[in-house]
CSV table of C-alpha atoms and ligand atoms in Angstrom, one decimal:
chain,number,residue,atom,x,y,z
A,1,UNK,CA,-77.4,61.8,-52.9
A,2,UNK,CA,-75.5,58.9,-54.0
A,3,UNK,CA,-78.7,56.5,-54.0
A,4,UNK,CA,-79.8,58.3,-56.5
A,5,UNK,CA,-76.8,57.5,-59.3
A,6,UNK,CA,-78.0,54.1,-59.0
A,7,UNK,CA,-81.4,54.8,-59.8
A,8,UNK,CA,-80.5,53.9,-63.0
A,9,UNK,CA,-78.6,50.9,-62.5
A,10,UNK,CA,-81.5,48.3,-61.9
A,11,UNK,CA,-78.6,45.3,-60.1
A,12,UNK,CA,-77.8,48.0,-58.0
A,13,UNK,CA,-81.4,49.1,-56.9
A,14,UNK,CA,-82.1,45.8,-56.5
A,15,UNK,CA,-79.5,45.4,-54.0
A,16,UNK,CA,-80.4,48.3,-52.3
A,17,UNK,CA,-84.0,46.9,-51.7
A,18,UNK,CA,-82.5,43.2,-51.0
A,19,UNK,CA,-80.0,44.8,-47.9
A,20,UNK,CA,-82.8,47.1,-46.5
A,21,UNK,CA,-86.3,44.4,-46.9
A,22,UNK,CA,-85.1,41.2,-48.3
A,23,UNK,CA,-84.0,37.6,-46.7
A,24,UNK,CA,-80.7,38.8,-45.8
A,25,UNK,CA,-82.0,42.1,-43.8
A,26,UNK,CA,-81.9,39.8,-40.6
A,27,UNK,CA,-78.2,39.2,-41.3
A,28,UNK,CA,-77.2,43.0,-42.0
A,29,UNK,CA,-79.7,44.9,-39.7
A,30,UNK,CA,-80.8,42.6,-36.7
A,31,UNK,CA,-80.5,45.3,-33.9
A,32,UNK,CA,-78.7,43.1,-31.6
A,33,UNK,CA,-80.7,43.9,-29.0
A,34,UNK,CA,-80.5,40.4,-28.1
A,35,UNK,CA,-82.6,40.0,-24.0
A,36,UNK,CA,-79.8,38.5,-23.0
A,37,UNK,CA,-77.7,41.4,-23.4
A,38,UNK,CA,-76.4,43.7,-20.6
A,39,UNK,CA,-77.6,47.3,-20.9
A,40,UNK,CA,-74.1,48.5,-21.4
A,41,UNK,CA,-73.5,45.9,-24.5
A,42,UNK,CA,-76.4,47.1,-26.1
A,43,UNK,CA,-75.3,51.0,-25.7
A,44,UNK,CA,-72.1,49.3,-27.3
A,45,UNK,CA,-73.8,47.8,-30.0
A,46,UNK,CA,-76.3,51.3,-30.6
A,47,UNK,CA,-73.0,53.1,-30.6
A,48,UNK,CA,-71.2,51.3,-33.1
A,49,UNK,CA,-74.0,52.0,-35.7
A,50,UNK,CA,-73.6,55.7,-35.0
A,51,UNK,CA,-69.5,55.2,-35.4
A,52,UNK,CA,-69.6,53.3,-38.2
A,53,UNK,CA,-72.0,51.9,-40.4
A,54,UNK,CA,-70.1,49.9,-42.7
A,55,UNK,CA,-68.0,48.1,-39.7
A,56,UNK,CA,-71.3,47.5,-37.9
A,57,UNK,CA,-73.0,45.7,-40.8
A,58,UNK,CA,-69.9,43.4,-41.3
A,59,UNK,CA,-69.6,42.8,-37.6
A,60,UNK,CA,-73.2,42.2,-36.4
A,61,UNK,CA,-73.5,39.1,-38.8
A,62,UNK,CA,-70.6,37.2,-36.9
A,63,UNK,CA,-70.9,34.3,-34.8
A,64,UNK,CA,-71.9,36.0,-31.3
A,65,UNK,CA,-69.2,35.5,-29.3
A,66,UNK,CA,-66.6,37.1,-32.5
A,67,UNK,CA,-68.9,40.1,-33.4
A,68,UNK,CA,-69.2,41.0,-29.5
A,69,UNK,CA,-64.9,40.7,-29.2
A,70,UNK,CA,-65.0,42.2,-32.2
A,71,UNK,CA,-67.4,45.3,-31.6
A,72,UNK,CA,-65.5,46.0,-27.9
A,73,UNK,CA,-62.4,45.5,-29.9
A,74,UNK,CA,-63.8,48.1,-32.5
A,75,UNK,CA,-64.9,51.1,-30.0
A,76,UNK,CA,-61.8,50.5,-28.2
A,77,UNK,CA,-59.9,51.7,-30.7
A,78,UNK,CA,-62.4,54.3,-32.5
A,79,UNK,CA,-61.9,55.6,-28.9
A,80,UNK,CA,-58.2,55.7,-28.8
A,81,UNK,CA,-58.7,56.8,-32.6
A,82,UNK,CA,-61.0,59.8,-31.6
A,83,UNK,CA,-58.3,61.2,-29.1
A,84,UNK,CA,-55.7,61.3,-31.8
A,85,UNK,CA,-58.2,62.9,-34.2
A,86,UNK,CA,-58.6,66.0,-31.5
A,87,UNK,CA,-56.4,68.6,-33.2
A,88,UNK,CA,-57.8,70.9,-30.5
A,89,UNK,CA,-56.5,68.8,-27.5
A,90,UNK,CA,-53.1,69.9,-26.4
A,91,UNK,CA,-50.1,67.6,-27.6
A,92,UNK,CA,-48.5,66.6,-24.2
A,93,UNK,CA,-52.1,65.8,-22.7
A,94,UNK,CA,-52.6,63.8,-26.0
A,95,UNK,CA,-49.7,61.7,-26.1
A,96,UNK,CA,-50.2,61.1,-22.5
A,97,UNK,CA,-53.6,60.1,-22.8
A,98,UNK,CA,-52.5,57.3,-25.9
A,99,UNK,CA,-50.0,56.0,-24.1
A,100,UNK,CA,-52.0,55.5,-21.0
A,101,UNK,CA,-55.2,54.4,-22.7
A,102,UNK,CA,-55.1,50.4,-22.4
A,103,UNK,CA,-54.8,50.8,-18.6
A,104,UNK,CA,-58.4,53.1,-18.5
A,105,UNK,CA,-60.6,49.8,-20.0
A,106,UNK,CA,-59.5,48.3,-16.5
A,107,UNK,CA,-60.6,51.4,-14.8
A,108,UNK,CA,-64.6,50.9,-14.5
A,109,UNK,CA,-65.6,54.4,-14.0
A,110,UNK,CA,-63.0,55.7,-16.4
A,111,UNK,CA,-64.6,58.4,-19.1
A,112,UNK,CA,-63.5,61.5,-20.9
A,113,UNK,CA,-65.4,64.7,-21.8
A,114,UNK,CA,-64.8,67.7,-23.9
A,115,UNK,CA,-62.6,65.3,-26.8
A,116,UNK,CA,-63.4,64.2,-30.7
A,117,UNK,CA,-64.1,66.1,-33.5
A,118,UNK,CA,-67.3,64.7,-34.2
A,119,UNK,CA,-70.4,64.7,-31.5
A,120,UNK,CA,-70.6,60.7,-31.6
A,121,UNK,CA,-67.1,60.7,-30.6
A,122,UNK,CA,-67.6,62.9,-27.8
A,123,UNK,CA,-70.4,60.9,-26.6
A,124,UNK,CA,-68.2,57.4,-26.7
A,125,UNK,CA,-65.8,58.9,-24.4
A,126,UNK,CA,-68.2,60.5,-22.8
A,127,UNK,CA,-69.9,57.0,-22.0
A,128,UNK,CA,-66.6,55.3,-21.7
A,129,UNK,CA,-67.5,53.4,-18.6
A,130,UNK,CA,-70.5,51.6,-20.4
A,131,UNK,CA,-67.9,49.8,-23.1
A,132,UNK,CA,-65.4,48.9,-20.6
A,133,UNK,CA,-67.9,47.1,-18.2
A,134,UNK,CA,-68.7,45.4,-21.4
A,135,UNK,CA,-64.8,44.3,-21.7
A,136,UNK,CA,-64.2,43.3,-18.3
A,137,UNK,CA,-67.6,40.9,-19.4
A,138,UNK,CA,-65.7,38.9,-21.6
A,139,UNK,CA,-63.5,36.4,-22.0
A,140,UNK,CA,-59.9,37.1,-21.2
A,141,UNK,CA,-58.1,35.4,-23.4
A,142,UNK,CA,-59.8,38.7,-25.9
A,143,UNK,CA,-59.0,41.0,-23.4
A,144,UNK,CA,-55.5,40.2,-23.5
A,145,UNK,CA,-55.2,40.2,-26.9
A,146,UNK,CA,-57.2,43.9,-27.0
A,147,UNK,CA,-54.9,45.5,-24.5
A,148,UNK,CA,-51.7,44.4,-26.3
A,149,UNK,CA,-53.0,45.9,-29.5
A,150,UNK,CA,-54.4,48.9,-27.9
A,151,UNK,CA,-51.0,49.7,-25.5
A,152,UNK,CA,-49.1,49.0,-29.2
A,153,UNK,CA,-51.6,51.3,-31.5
A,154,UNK,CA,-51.7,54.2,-28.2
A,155,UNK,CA,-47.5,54.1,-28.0
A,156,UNK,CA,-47.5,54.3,-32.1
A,157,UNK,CA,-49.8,57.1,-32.4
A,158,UNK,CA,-48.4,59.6,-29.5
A,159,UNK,CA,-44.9,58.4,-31.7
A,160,UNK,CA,-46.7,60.4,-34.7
A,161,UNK,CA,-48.2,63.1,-32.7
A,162,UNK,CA,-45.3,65.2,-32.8
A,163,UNK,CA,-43.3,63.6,-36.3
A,164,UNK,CA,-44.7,64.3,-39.7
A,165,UNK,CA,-44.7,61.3,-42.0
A,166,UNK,CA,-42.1,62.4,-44.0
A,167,UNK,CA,-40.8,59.0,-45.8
A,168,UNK,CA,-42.6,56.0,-47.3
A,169,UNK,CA,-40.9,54.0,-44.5
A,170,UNK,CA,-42.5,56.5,-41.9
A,171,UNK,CA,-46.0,55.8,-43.9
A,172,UNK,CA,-46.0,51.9,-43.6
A,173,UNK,CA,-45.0,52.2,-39.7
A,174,UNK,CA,-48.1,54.6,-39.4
A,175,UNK,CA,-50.3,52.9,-41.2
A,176,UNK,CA,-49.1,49.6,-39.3
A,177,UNK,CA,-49.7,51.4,-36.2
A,178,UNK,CA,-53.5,52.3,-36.7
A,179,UNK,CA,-54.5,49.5,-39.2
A,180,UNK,CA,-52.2,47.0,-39.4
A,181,UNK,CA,-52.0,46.5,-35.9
A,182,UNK,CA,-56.3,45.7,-36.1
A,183,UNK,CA,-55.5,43.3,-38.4
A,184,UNK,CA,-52.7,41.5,-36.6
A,185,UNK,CA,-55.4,41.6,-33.6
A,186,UNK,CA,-58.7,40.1,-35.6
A,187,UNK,CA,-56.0,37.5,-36.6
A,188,UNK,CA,-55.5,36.5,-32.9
A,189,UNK,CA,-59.1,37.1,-32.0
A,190,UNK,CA,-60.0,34.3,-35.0
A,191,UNK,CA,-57.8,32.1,-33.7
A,192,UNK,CA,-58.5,32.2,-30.4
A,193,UNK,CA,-61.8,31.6,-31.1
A,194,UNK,CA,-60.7,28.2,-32.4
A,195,UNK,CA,-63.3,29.1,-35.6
A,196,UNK,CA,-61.0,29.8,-37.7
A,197,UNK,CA,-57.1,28.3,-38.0
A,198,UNK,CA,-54.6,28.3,-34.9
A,199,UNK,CA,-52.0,29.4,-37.2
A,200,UNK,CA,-53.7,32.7,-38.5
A,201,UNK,CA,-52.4,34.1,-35.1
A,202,UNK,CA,-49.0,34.1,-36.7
A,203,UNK,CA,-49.7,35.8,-39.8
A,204,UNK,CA,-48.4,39.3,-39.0
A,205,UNK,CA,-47.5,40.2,-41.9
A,206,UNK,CA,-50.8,39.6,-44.3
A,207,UNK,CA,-52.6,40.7,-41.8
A,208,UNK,CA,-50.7,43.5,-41.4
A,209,UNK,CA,-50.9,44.3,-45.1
A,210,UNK,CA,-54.9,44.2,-44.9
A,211,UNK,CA,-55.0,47.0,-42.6
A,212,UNK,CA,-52.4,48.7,-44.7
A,213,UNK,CA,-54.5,48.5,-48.1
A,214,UNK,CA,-58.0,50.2,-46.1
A,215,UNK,CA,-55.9,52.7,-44.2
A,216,UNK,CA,-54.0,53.7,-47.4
A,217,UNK,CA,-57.7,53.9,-49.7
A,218,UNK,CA,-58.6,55.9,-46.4
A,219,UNK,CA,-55.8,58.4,-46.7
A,220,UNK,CA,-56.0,58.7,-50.0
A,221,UNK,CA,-59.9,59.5,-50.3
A,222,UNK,CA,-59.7,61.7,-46.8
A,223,UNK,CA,-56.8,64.4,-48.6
A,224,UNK,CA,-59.3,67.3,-48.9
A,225,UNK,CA,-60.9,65.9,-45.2
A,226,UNK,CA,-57.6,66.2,-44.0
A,227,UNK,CA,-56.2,69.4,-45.5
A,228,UNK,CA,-59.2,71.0,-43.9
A,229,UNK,CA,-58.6,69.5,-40.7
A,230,UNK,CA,-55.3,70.5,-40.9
A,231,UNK,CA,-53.6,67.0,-41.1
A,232,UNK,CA,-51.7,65.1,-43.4
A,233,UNK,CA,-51.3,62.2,-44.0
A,234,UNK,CA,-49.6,61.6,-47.5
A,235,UNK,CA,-46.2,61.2,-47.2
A,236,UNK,CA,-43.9,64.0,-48.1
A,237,UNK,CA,-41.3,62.1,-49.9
A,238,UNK,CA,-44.1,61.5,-52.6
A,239,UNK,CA,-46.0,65.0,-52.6
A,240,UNK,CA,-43.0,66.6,-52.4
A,241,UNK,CA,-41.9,65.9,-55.7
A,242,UNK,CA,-44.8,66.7,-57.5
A,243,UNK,CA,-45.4,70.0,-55.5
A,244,UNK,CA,-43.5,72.3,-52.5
A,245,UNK,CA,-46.7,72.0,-50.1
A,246,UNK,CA,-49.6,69.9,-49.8
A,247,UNK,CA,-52.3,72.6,-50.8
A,248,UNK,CA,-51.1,73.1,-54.6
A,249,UNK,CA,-53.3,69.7,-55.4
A,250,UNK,CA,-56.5,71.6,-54.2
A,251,UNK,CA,-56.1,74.8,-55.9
A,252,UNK,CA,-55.0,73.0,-58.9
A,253,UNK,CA,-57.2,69.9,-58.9
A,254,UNK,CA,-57.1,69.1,-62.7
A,255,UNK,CA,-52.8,69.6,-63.0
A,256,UNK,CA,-50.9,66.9,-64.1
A,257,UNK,CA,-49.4,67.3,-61.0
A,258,UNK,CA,-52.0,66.5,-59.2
A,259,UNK,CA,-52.9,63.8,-61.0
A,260,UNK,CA,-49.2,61.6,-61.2
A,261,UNK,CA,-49.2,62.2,-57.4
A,262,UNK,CA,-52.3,60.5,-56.8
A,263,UNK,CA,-51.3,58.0,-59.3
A,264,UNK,CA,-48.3,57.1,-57.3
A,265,UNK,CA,-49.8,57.1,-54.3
A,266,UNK,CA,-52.6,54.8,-55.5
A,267,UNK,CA,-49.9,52.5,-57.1
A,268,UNK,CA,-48.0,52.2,-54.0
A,269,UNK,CA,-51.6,51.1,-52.5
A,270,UNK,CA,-52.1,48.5,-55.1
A,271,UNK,CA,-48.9,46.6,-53.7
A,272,UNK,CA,-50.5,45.4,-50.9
A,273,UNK,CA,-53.5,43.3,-53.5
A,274,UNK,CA,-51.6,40.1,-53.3
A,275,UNK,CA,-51.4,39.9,-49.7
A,276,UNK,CA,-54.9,40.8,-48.9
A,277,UNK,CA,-55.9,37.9,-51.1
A,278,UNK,CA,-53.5,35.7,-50.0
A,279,UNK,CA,-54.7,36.5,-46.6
A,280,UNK,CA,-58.3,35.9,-47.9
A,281,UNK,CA,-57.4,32.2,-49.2
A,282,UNK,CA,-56.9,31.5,-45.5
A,283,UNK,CA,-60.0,32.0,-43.8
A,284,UNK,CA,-62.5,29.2,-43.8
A,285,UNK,CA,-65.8,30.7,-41.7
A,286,UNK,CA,-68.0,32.4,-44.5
A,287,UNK,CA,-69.2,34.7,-41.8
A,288,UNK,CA,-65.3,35.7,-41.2
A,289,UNK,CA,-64.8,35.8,-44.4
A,290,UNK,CA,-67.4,38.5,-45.7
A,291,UNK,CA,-66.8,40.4,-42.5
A,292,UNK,CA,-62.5,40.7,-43.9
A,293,UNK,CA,-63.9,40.8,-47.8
A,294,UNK,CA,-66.1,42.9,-47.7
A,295,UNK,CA,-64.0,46.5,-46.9
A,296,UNK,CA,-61.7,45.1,-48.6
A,297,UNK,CA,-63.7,44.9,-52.1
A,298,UNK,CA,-65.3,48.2,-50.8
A,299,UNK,CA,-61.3,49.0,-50.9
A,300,UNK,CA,-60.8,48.3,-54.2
A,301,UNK,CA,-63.9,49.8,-55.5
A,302,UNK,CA,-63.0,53.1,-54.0
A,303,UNK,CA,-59.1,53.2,-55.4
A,304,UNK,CA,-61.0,52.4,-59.1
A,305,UNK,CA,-62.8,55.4,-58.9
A,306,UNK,CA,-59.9,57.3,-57.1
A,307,UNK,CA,-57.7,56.8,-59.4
A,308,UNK,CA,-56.6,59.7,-61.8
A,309,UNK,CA,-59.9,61.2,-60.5
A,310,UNK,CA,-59.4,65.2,-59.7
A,311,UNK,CA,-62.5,65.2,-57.7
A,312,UNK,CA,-60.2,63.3,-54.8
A,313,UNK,CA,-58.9,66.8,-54.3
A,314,UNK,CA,-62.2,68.7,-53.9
A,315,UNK,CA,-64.7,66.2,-52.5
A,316,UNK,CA,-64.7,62.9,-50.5
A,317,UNK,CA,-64.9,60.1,-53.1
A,318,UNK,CA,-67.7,57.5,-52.3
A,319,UNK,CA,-68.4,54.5,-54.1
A,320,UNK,CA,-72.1,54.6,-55.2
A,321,UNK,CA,-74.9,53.5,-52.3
A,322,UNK,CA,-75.9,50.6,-55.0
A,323,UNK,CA,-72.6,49.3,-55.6
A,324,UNK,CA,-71.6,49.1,-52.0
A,325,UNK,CA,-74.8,47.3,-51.3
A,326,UNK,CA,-73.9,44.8,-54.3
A,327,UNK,CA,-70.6,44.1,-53.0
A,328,UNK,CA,-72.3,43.3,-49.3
A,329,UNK,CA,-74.3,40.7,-51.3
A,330,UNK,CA,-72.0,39.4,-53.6
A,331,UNK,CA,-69.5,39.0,-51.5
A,332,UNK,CA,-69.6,35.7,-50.1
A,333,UNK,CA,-66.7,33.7,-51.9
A,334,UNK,CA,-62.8,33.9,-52.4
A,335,UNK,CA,-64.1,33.6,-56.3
A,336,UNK,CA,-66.4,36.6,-55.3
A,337,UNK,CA,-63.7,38.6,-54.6
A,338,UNK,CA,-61.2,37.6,-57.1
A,339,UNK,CA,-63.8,38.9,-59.6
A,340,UNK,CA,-64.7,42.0,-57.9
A,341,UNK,CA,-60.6,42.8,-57.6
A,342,UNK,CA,-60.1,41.9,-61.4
A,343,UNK,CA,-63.2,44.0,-62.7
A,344,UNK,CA,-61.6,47.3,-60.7
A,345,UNK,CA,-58.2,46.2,-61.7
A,346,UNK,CA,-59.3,46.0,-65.6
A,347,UNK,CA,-61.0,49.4,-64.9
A,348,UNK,CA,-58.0,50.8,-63.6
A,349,UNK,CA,-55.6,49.3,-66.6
A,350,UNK,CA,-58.0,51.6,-68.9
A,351,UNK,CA,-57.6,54.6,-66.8
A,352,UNK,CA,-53.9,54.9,-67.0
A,353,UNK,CA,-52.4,57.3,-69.1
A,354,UNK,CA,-49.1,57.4,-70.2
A,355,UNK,CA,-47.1,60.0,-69.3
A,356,UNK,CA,-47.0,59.7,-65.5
A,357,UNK,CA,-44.2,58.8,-63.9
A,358,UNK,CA,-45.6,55.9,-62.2
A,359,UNK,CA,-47.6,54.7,-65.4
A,360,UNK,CA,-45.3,52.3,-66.1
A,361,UNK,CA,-44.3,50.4,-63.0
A,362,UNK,CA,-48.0,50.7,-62.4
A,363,UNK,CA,-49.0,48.7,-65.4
A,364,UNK,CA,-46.1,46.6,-64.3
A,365,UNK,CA,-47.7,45.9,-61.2
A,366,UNK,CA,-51.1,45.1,-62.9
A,367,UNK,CA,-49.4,42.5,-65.0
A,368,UNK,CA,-48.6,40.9,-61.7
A,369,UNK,CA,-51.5,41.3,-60.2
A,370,UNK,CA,-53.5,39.2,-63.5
A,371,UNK,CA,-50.9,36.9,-63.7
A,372,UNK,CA,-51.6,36.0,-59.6
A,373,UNK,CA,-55.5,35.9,-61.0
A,374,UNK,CA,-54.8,33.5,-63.7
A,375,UNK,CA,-53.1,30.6,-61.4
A,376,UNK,CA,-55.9,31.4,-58.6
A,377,UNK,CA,-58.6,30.9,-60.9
A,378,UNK,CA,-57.1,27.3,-61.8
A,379,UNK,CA,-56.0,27.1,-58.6
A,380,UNK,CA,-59.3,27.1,-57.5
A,381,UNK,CA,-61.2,25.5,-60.3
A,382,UNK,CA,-59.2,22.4,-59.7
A,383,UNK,CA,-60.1,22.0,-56.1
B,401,MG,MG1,-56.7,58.9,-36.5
């Protein structure tokens, strides 16, 4: 159990028992069963714990009106998300039902049995009905901007269902369909809102870059997930040259191979950094800002330990328990965050060895990446 590797890191444990006891437990675990809440919102709410934990601690602690937008918004697409994920679910039916999808949260009795790979999937479609009452509840000016997301990310997926990502160009426009779209989305959702900026709402293309750098860390960790699902997601113009089919990395975990394709795939992650902190800079709530900092220092954290790590082809790679809980804590600043990126970018500097092929235009890239740290920090100091 990963609690236990931070049994002897005493900042960590402490975190641990801070998140799950101390003053900030109301923050990060209030149930959200709030009376005035319809039955159907709280199922929402109950369901997006089961989903995801680390999306439902990050929204719950919005301002109300954001973290219900934002939770509809999120099961919306885990929904849309769990049809794609059906490898069992025949491909015209599939790209039938993504395309279609937006129109069903205007259908109130609209659910879907028998589809997701995993039970709390199954039981989200199942209950469709429940989440779209919740929709229709709120405020359309969010329900416009969740149906043009969800009508862009249904048409990009069924796009994918029958093409492989074969290019890096194919891998940005995928990754822009199911992340960066969510980003360009929370964008409109903040400024809408009127908490945050009017002018976020035009910043497609940090925010598409913030989806980008979790979906990438995603697809990176996910490889042996995936391989045993039967996807893929790494694109074949990088595998390909370090191997003629995806399953060489598993069988030979510890190959050099295997290695400098991870690398590379890690380094084209790490392009996206400066935009995500860029983004960052921008957002003025502090409860908006944890709930966009924190995957993306969770992010970070899990490309450090990814990197040149052969275990990424036999296991799912998880940041420790008591580091994730620090980073919850700690996260609270653009400073916060600038530290957090420049301890895992330090770590990764160390890791690099140098005969890889992308060894040098990764330490390239870290060069870039401190330099951007060095005028932020005197940026900032001086404000
Ligand atoms: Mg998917």
């Amino acid at each position: 159990m990963s609690i236990l590797k931070s049994l002897c890191r005493p900042d960590e444990m402490s975190a641990i028992l801070k998140l799950k006891f101390g003053t900030s437990s109301s923050l990060y675990t209030a149930k959200n069963d709030d009376l005035e809440y319809s039955d159907d919102l709280k199922y929402c709410y109950q369901t997006l714990n089961a989903v995801s934990r680390s999306f439902a601690v990050v929204i719950r602690q919005l301002p109300k009106e954001l973290s219900i937008s934002v939770c509809l918004f999120y099961l919306i697409l885990r929904a849309l998300d769990s049809i794609e994920d059906d490898m069992n679910c025949p491909k015209k039916r599939k790209v039938n039902l993504l395309r279609n999808f937006y129109t069903y949260n205007y259908q109130e009795d609209w659910t879907l049995t028998h589809i997701g790979d995993k039970e709390e999937y199954r039981e989200l479609l199942a209950n469709y009905n429940k989440v779209t009452k919740s929709f229709l509840s709120i405020d359309k000016k969010y329900q416009d901007i969740i149906t043009e997301i969800c009508r862009k990310m249904g048409d990009g997926m069924a796009d994918f269902v029958e093409t492989e990502i074969h290019s890096v160009k194919d891998y940005d426009l995928y990754c822009h369909h199911v992340a960066g779209l969510v980003g360009v989305g929370l964008s409109k959702i903040f400024a809408a809102s009127e908490i945050e900026d009017y002018n976020l709402q035009f910043q497609d293309m940090l925010s598409n870059s913030m989806g980008l750098f979790l979906q990438k860390t995603n697809i990176i960790r996910d490889y042996k997930e995936d391989l045993e699902e039967k996807r893929t997601f790494w694109p074949k113009e990088i595998w390909s040259v370090y191997a003629s089919n995806l399953n060489v990395f598993s069988e030979n975990p510890n190959s050099k191979n295997a290695a400098s394709c991870l690398n590379h795939l890690i380094n084209n992650a790490l392009a996206h950094v400066i935009d995500c902190l860029e983004y960052l800079k921008k957002i003025k709530h502090h409860r908006i800002f944890k709930f966009c900092a924190i995957p993306q220092v969770m992010a970070i954290a899990t490309l450090c330990k990814a990197y040149n790590n052969p275990k990424v082809f036999v296991e799912n790679v998880k940041i420790r328990k008591g580091l994730a809980a620090k980073l919850i804590l700690n996260t609270n600043t653009i400073q916060d965050v600038i530290k957090t990126y420049e301890e895992m970018i330090l770590t990764i500097e160390r890791k690099i060895s140098d005969n890889t092929p992308k060894s040098k235009e990764t330490i390239e890239l870290i060069q870039h990446i401190k330099a951007y740290f060095k005028v932020n920090r005197q940026e900032l100091v001086s404000l």
